[in-house]
CSV table of C-alpha atoms in Angstrom, one decimal:
chain,number,residue,atom,x,y,z
I,1,MET,CA,127.9,425.0,63.2
I,2,THR,CA,129.9,427.3,65.4
I,3,ILE,CA,132.7,425.8,67.5
I,4,LYS,CA,133.1,427.4,70.9
I,5,LYS,CA,136.6,428.7,71.5
I,6,MET,CA,138.2,427.4,74.6
I,7,LYS,CA,139.4,430.1,77.1
I,8,ARG,CA,143.0,430.0,78.1
I,9,TYR,CA,143.8,430.2,81.8
I,10,GLU,CA,147.0,430.4,83.8
I,11,LEU,CA,146.6,427.7,86.5
I,12,ILE,CA,148.6,427.6,89.7
I,13,ALA,CA,149.3,424.2,91.4
I,14,PRO,CA,150.7,424.5,95.0
I,15,CYS,CA,152.7,421.5,96.3
I,16,HIS,CA,155.0,420.4,99.1
I,17,PHE,CA,158.3,422.3,99.2
I,18,GLY,CA,161.0,420.3,97.6
I,19,LEU,CA,158.7,418.4,95.2
I,20,GLU,CA,158.1,421.0,92.5
I,21,ALA,CA,160.1,419.0,89.9
I,22,VAL,CA,157.8,415.9,90.4
I,23,LEU,CA,154.7,418.0,89.9
I,24,LYS,CA,156.2,419.8,86.9
I,25,ARG,CA,156.8,416.4,85.2
I,26,GLU,CA,153.2,415.4,86.0
I,27,ILE,CA,151.8,418.5,84.4
I,28,ILE,CA,154.0,418.1,81.3
I,29,ASP,CA,152.9,414.5,81.1
I,30,LEU,CA,149.2,415.7,81.1
I,31,GLY,CA,150.1,417.8,78.1
I,32,TYR,CA,150.3,421.4,79.4
I,33,ASP,CA,153.0,424.0,79.1
I,34,ILE,CA,154.7,425.2,82.3
I,35,SER,CA,155.0,429.0,82.6
I,36,LYS,CA,156.7,429.3,86.0
I,37,VAL,CA,158.2,427.1,88.8
I,38,GLU,CA,158.6,428.6,92.2
I,39,ASP,CA,159.2,427.3,95.8
I,40,GLY,CA,156.0,425.4,96.6
I,41,ARG,CA,154.1,426.0,93.3
I,42,VAL,CA,154.1,425.3,89.6
I,43,THR,CA,152.2,427.6,87.2
I,44,PHE,CA,151.0,426.3,83.8
I,45,LEU,CA,148.7,427.2,80.9
I,46,GLY,CA,145.5,425.4,80.0
I,47,ASP,CA,141.9,425.7,79.0
I,48,GLU,CA,138.7,424.9,80.9
I,49,GLU,CA,139.3,421.2,80.2
I,50,ALA,CA,142.7,421.6,82.0
I,51,VAL,CA,140.8,422.8,85.1
I,52,CYS,CA,139.0,419.5,85.2
I,53,ARG,CA,141.9,417.3,84.2
I,54,ALA,CA,144.4,418.8,86.6
I,55,ASN,CA,142.0,418.3,89.5
I,56,ILE,CA,141.3,414.7,88.6
I,57,PHE,CA,144.6,413.4,87.4
I,58,LEU,CA,147.4,415.3,89.4
I,59,ARG,CA,148.7,413.1,92.2
I,60,THR,CA,151.1,415.5,93.8
I,61,ALA,CA,149.4,418.9,93.8
I,62,GLU,CA,147.7,420.5,96.8
I,63,ARG,CA,145.0,422.2,94.8
I,64,ILE,CA,144.4,424.0,91.4
I,65,LEU,CA,143.9,427.8,91.3
I,66,ILE,CA,142.8,429.8,88.4
I,67,LYS,CA,145.1,432.8,88.4
I,68,ILE,CA,143.0,436.1,88.4
I,69,GLY,CA,146.1,438.3,88.3
I,70,SER,CA,149.1,439.7,90.1
I,71,PHE,CA,150.4,443.2,91.1
I,72,GLN,CA,152.8,444.9,93.5
I,73,ALA,CA,151.5,446.2,96.8
I,74,GLU,CA,153.5,447.7,99.7
I,75,THR,CA,150.6,449.4,101.4
I,76,PHE,CA,147.0,448.3,102.1
I,77,GLU,CA,145.8,451.0,99.8
I,78,GLU,CA,147.8,449.5,97.0
I,79,LEU,CA,146.5,446.1,97.9
I,80,PHE,CA,142.9,447.5,97.7
I,81,GLN,CA,143.4,449.2,94.4
I,82,GLY,CA,145.3,446.2,92.9
I,83,THR,CA,142.5,443.8,93.9
I,84,MET,CA,139.9,446.2,92.6
I,85,SER,CA,141.6,446.3,89.2
I,86,LEU,CA,141.2,442.6,88.6
I,87,PRO,CA,138.3,441.3,86.4
I,88,TRP,CA,136.3,439.6,89.1
I,89,GLU,CA,133.0,439.8,87.1
I,90,GLU,CA,134.5,437.4,84.6
I,91,TYR,CA,134.6,434.7,87.3
I,92,ILE,CA,132.1,435.5,90.0
I,93,PRO,CA,128.3,435.8,89.1
I,94,LYS,CA,125.9,438.2,90.7
I,95,ASN,CA,124.8,435.8,93.3
I,96,GLY,CA,128.2,434.1,93.9
I,97,LYS,CA,129.4,433.6,97.5
I,98,PHE,CA,133.0,434.9,97.5
I,99,TRP,CA,135.7,435.4,100.2
I,100,VAL,CA,139.5,435.2,100.6
I,101,ALA,CA,139.8,431.8,102.1
I,102,LYS,CA,143.5,432.1,102.8
I,103,ALA,CA,146.3,434.7,102.6
I,104,ALA,CA,150.0,433.7,102.8
I,105,SER,CA,152.7,436.3,103.2
I,106,VAL,CA,156.5,435.8,102.8
I,107,LYS,CA,159.1,438.6,103.1
I,108,SER,CA,156.3,441.2,102.4
I,109,ARG,CA,155.5,444.5,104.1
I,110,LEU,CA,151.9,443.3,104.3
I,111,PHE,CA,151.9,440.4,106.7
I,112,SER,CA,148.6,440.3,108.6
I,113,PRO,CA,146.5,437.6,107.0
I,114,SER,CA,143.2,438.8,108.5
I,115,ASP,CA,143.8,442.4,107.3
I,116,ILE,CA,144.7,441.2,103.8
I,117,GLN,CA,141.6,439.1,103.6
I,118,SER,CA,139.3,441.9,104.9
I,119,ILE,CA,140.7,444.6,102.5
I,120,MET,CA,140.7,442.3,99.5
I,121,LYS,CA,137.0,441.3,100.1
I,122,LYS,CA,136.0,445.0,100.3
I,123,ALA,CA,137.9,445.7,97.0
I,124,MET,CA,136.2,442.8,95.3
I,125,VAL,CA,132.7,444.1,96.5
I,126,GLU,CA,133.5,447.5,95.0
I,127,ARG,CA,134.6,446.0,91.7
I,128,LEU,CA,131.4,443.9,91.4
I,129,LYS,CA,129.2,446.8,92.5
I,130,LYS,CA,130.3,448.7,89.4
I,131,ALA,CA,130.3,445.7,87.1
I,132,TYR,CA,126.8,444.6,88.0
I,133,ARG,CA,125.4,448.1,88.9
I,134,GLN,CA,124.1,447.0,92.2
I,135,SER,CA,124.9,448.1,95.8
I,136,TRP,CA,124.4,444.8,97.7
I,137,PHE,CA,125.0,441.1,97.1
I,138,ALA,CA,123.0,438.3,98.6
I,139,GLU,CA,125.9,435.8,98.1
I,140,ASP,CA,123.4,432.9,98.1
I,141,GLY,CA,124.7,431.1,95.0
I,142,LYS,CA,127.7,428.9,94.3
I,143,SER,CA,131.0,429.3,96.3
I,144,PHE,CA,134.1,431.0,94.9
I,145,PRO,CA,136.9,430.8,97.5
I,146,VAL,CA,139.9,433.0,96.7
I,147,ARG,CA,143.5,432.5,97.8
I,148,VAL,CA,146.4,435.0,97.7
I,149,PHE,CA,150.2,434.7,98.0
I,150,LEU,CA,152.3,437.7,98.9
I,151,LEU,CA,156.0,437.3,98.1
I,152,LYS,CA,158.4,440.3,98.4
I,153,ASP,CA,155.4,442.6,97.9
I,154,GLU,CA,154.2,440.9,94.7
I,155,VAL,CA,150.6,439.8,95.2
I,156,THR,CA,149.3,436.8,93.3
I,157,VAL,CA,145.6,436.1,93.4
I,158,GLY,CA,143.9,432.9,92.5
I,159,LEU,CA,140.4,431.4,92.5
I,160,ASP,CA,140.4,428.0,94.2
I,161,ALA,CA,139.0,425.5,91.7
I,162,THR,CA,139.5,422.6,94.1
I,163,GLY,CA,137.9,423.3,97.4
I,164,GLU,CA,139.0,420.7,99.9
I,165,SER,CA,142.7,419.9,99.4
I,166,LEU,CA,143.6,417.4,96.6
I,167,HIS,CA,145.4,415.2,99.0
I,168,LYS,CA,142.0,414.1,100.3
I,169,ARG,CA,141.2,411.5,97.6
I,170,GLY,CA,138.1,410.4,99.5
I,171,TYR,CA,139.3,406.9,100.5
I,172,ARG,CA,141.0,407.6,103.9
I,173,LYS,CA,138.0,407.4,106.3
I,174,MET,CA,140.0,405.6,108.9
I,175,SER,CA,143.4,407.0,110.1
I,176,VAL,CA,146.2,406.6,112.6
I,177,GLN,CA,148.3,409.1,114.4
I,178,ALA,CA,150.3,411.4,112.1
I,179,PRO,CA,149.5,409.8,108.8
I,180,ILE,CA,151.4,410.9,105.7
I,181,ALA,CA,149.4,413.1,103.2
I,182,GLU,CA,148.3,411.2,100.2
I,183,ASN,CA,149.8,413.6,97.7
I,184,LEU,CA,153.1,413.5,99.6
I,185,ALA,CA,153.2,409.8,99.5
I,186,ALA,CA,152.4,409.7,95.8
I,187,ALA,CA,155.3,412.2,95.1
I,188,LEU,CA,157.7,410.1,97.2
I,189,ILE,CA,156.9,406.9,95.2
I,190,MET,CA,157.3,409.0,92.0
I,191,LEU,CA,160.8,409.9,93.1
I,192,THR,CA,161.8,406.3,92.9
I,193,PRO,CA,162.1,404.0,89.8
I,194,TRP,CA,159.3,401.8,91.1
I,195,LYS,CA,156.8,400.7,88.6
I,196,GLY,CA,153.5,398.8,89.1
I,197,ASN,CA,155.0,395.4,88.1
I,198,ARG,CA,157.8,395.6,90.8
I,199,ILE,CA,157.7,394.5,94.4
I,200,LEU,CA,156.8,397.3,97.0
I,201,VAL,CA,156.7,396.8,100.8
I,202,ASP,CA,155.9,399.3,103.5
I,203,PRO,CA,156.9,397.8,106.9
I,204,PHE,CA,155.2,400.7,108.8
I,205,CYS,CA,152.1,401.0,106.7
I,206,GLY,CA,149.9,402.8,109.3
I,207,SER,CA,146.6,403.6,107.5
I,208,GLY,CA,147.9,402.2,104.2
I,209,THR,CA,148.7,405.4,102.3
I,210,PHE,CA,151.9,404.2,100.5
I,211,PRO,CA,150.5,400.8,99.4
I,212,ILE,CA,147.2,402.4,98.3
I,213,GLU,CA,148.8,405.2,96.3
I,214,ALA,CA,151.1,402.7,94.7
I,215,ALA,CA,148.2,400.4,93.8
I,216,MET,CA,146.2,403.3,92.3
I,217,MET,CA,149.2,404.1,90.2
I,218,ALA,CA,149.6,400.4,89.1
I,219,ALA,CA,145.9,400.4,88.1
I,220,HIS,CA,146.1,403.8,86.4
I,221,MET,CA,143.4,405.0,88.7
I,222,ALA,CA,143.1,408.8,88.8
I,223,PRO,CA,143.4,410.2,92.3
I,224,GLY,CA,140.5,412.6,92.0
I,225,MET,CA,137.9,410.4,90.2
I,226,LYS,CA,135.9,409.6,93.4
I,227,ARG,CA,135.5,413.1,94.9
I,228,LYS,CA,134.0,416.5,94.2
I,229,PHE,CA,135.6,419.9,93.4
I,230,ALA,CA,134.5,423.5,94.0
I,231,SER,CA,134.6,424.2,90.2
I,232,MET,CA,132.2,421.5,89.4
I,233,ASP,CA,129.5,424.1,90.1
I,234,TRP,CA,131.1,426.8,87.9
I,235,GLU,CA,129.3,426.1,84.6
I,236,HIS,CA,130.5,429.4,83.1
I,237,ILE,CA,134.1,428.3,83.5
I,238,ALA,CA,134.0,424.5,83.0
I,239,GLY,CA,130.6,423.0,82.0
I,240,ARG,CA,129.1,419.8,83.2
I,241,GLN,CA,129.9,418.1,79.9
I,242,ILE,CA,133.6,418.7,80.2
I,243,TRP,CA,133.6,417.3,83.8
I,244,HIS,CA,131.6,414.3,82.6
I,245,ASP,CA,134.0,413.7,79.7
I,246,THR,CA,137.1,414.0,81.9
I,247,LEU,CA,135.6,411.6,84.5
I,248,GLU,CA,134.8,409.2,81.7
I,249,GLU,CA,138.4,409.4,80.5
I,250,ALA,CA,139.6,408.6,84.0
I,251,ARG,CA,137.2,405.6,84.3
I,252,GLU,CA,138.3,404.1,81.0
I,253,MET,CA,141.9,404.2,82.1
I,254,VAL,CA,141.4,402.0,85.2
I,255,ASP,CA,142.8,398.4,84.9
I,256,LEU,CA,142.2,396.4,88.0
I,257,THR,CA,143.4,393.2,86.4
I,258,VAL,CA,147.0,394.3,86.7
I,259,GLU,CA,149.2,391.9,88.7
I,260,THR,CA,150.9,393.5,91.7
I,261,ASP,CA,153.1,392.6,94.6
I,262,ILE,CA,152.3,395.4,97.0
I,263,GLN,CA,152.5,394.6,100.7
I,264,GLY,CA,151.8,396.7,103.9
I,265,PHE,CA,153.0,395.5,107.3
I,266,ASP,CA,152.3,396.9,110.7
I,267,ILE,CA,152.3,395.6,114.3
I,268,ASP,CA,149.1,397.5,115.2
I,269,GLU,CA,145.8,395.7,114.5
I,270,ASN,CA,143.9,399.0,114.4
I,271,ALA,CA,146.3,400.3,111.8
I,272,LEU,CA,145.8,397.2,109.7
I,273,ALA,CA,142.0,397.5,110.0
I,274,ALA,CA,142.2,401.1,108.8
I,275,SER,CA,144.5,400.1,106.0
I,276,ARG,CA,142.1,397.4,104.7
I,277,GLU,CA,139.1,399.6,104.9
I,278,ASN,CA,140.8,402.5,103.2
I,279,ALA,CA,142.0,400.2,100.4
I,280,ARG,CA,138.5,398.9,100.0
I,281,LEU,CA,137.1,402.4,99.7
I,282,ALA,CA,139.9,403.3,97.1
I,283,GLY,CA,138.8,400.2,95.1
I,284,VAL,CA,142.3,398.6,95.3
I,285,GLU,CA,141.9,396.0,98.1
I,286,ASN,CA,142.6,393.1,95.8
I,287,LEU,CA,145.9,394.6,94.7
I,288,ILE,CA,147.5,394.9,98.2
I,289,HIS,CA,148.3,392.3,100.9
I,290,PHE,CA,148.2,393.7,104.5
I,291,GLN,CA,149.8,391.6,107.3
I,292,LYS,CA,150.5,392.0,111.0
I,293,ARG,CA,154.3,391.9,111.1
I,294,GLY,CA,156.9,393.8,113.0
I,295,VAL,CA,160.0,395.4,111.4
I,296,ASP,CA,162.1,392.5,112.9
I,297,MET,CA,160.2,390.2,110.6
I,298,LEU,CA,160.8,392.2,107.4
I,299,SER,CA,161.8,389.7,104.7
I,300,HIS,CA,160.8,388.7,101.1
I,301,ALA,CA,161.7,385.7,99.1
I,302,LYS,CA,162.1,387.7,95.8
I,303,LYS,CA,164.9,390.0,94.7
I,304,TYR,CA,165.0,393.6,93.4
I,305,GLY,CA,162.1,394.9,95.5
I,306,PHE,CA,161.4,398.3,97.0
I,307,ILE,CA,160.8,399.4,100.6
I,308,ILE,CA,159.0,402.8,100.6
I,309,THR,CA,158.0,403.9,104.0
I,310,ASN,CA,157.3,406.6,106.6
I,311,PRO,CA,158.7,405.1,109.8
I,312,PRO,CA,157.8,406.5,113.2
I,313,TYR,CA,159.4,409.7,114.3
I,314,GLY,CA,158.5,412.9,116.1
I,315,GLU,CA,155.1,412.6,117.8
I,316,ARG,CA,154.4,409.0,116.9
I,317,MET,CA,157.2,407.4,119.0
I,318,GLU,CA,159.3,408.1,122.0
I,319,GLU,CA,162.7,409.4,121.0
I,320,ALA,CA,164.5,406.8,123.2
I,321,ASP,CA,162.8,404.0,121.2
I,322,LEU,CA,164.0,405.2,117.8
I,323,PRO,CA,167.6,404.0,117.7
I,324,SER,CA,166.6,400.3,118.2
I,325,LEU,CA,163.8,400.7,115.6
I,326,TYR,CA,166.0,402.2,112.9
I,327,GLY,CA,168.8,399.8,113.9
I,328,MET,CA,166.5,396.8,113.3
I,329,LEU,CA,165.3,398.3,110.0
I,330,GLY,CA,169.0,398.6,108.9
I,331,GLU,CA,169.6,394.9,109.9
I,332,ARG,CA,166.6,393.6,108.0
I,333,PHE,CA,167.4,395.8,105.0
I,334,ALA,CA,171.0,394.5,104.9
I,335,LEU,CA,169.7,391.0,104.3
I,336,LEU,CA,167.6,392.1,101.3
I,337,ASP,CA,170.9,392.7,99.4
I,338,SER,CA,169.3,393.5,96.0
I,339,TRP,CA,166.6,395.8,97.3
I,340,SER,CA,166.2,399.5,97.4
I,341,LEU,CA,164.9,401.5,100.4
I,342,TYR,CA,163.3,404.9,100.3
I,343,MET,CA,162.3,406.5,103.6
I,344,ILE,CA,161.0,409.9,104.8
I,345,SER,CA,162.0,410.8,108.4
I,346,SER,CA,162.7,413.9,110.5
I,347,TYR,CA,164.8,411.7,112.9
I,348,GLU,CA,168.4,413.1,112.8
I,349,ASN,CA,170.3,409.8,113.4
I,350,VAL,CA,168.8,407.6,110.6
I,351,GLU,CA,172.1,406.9,108.9
I,352,ARG,CA,174.0,406.3,112.2
I,353,ASP,CA,171.4,403.8,113.5
I,354,MET,CA,170.9,402.1,110.1
I,355,LYS,CA,174.8,401.8,110.0
I,356,ARG,CA,174.7,402.9,106.4
I,357,LYS,CA,174.9,406.2,104.6
I,358,ALA,CA,172.1,407.0,102.1
I,359,ASP,CA,173.1,407.1,98.4
I,360,LYS,CA,170.9,410.2,98.1
I,361,ASN,CA,169.2,412.5,100.5
I,362,ARG,CA,166.5,415.1,99.7
I,363,LYS,CA,165.1,417.8,102.0
I,364,ILE,CA,161.3,417.9,101.9
I,365,TYR,CA,159.0,419.9,104.1
I,366,ASN,CA,156.1,417.8,105.5
I,367,GLY,CA,153.9,420.7,106.4
I,368,MET,CA,156.1,422.9,108.7
I,369,MET,CA,158.3,419.9,109.7
I,370,LYS,CA,161.7,419.6,107.9
I,371,THR,CA,162.2,416.0,106.9
I,372,TYR,CA,164.7,414.1,104.7
I,373,TYR,CA,164.0,411.5,102.1
I,374,TYR,CA,166.7,408.9,102.5
I,375,GLN,CA,167.4,406.9,99.3
I,376,TYR,CA,169.3,403.6,99.4
I,377,ILE,CA,169.4,402.6,95.8
I,378,GLY,CA,169.8,398.9,95.0
I,379,PRO,CA,170.9,397.3,91.8
I,380,LYS,CA,168.7,397.2,88.7
I,381,PRO,CA,167.3,393.8,87.8
I,382,PRO,CA,168.8,392.2,84.8
I,383,ALA,CA,167.1,393.0,81.5
I,384,ARG,CA,164.6,390.4,80.4
I,385,PRO,CA,165.7,388.6,77.2
I,386,ARG,CA,163.7,389.7,74.2
I,387,THR,CA,161.6,387.0,72.6
I,388,GLU,CA,162.6,386.5,69.0
I,389,GLU,CA,159.9,387.4,66.5
I,390,ARG,CA,158.9,384.5,64.4
I,391,GLY,CA,158.5,385.1,60.7
């Protein structure tokens, strides 16, 4: 019996700026070696199984790209020749539909996305013409979207193994204004010491993203187990059996019997309706308690809990209303004297209105918006006494 040798790939996982360390830890925990960490992306090494497992299990990545290659290009001719030198025939079959879905350029001489996309497409066609000895491609088969980053004239080319962004878990069918992305919410939770057996409250839960992501973590539910990926159709790269086995691995890990104390509050009935429906679609509705409650009613009978939240700022609320809102949050948090508060906001006067300086502050880009992750760190709960073993 011959054993098929697994192919090694260099995989690129883009993420939110400022959260590279969180994604790096996730990838290491999955068992893969990191080859490079840059602003907004982490590169790692893996086989075809890694393509499946990274898409299904990573909570904080934007997508997974299979790196085709990289080269220097200061002119469009160099871009054309560099693209044509890449082994496209190893990835794209004769009838494959292929295009450059996105081109991003930072501090590069080549900065027009549409020109970059057009020239690279022509170069890919020329390469495949020679490889397949044909002059025309129907492109009526499976889709192979390509993404390219240009940084200081270094071109990095990747095949998009994900398709629709990984933040779309498939559960958020109902939304509210300016919701937080699922992968960003997951990363912010992972920046705290919260674990599934600890209390978590989101007093501005909106469409329920923080409580749902927390409940999925508590239940060991893989974020991508209920959705499709572009590379599921690429049997020459990752066959159906590998996808089947990886999804089976994910299903076996789920534990919905876990006991949780996860709560989401909001004053908007529509937001709560969206939260409950999204939690149901995610399969974690029994692990979360949603309730209509304003921030002025924020309280909890137990100690050592966590508030993790995305309060209104920017387009969700009038600037004049923010001081009183953050002031009330500060008042209610002060009464929870053993609790921790973690909050993302672009509002500049958070600490002034809360009447308390954050213990830590982390700059994070939420899309193009610069925000800060304010961290008010409470005391650790006392260690539980160990039960003596009986001989």
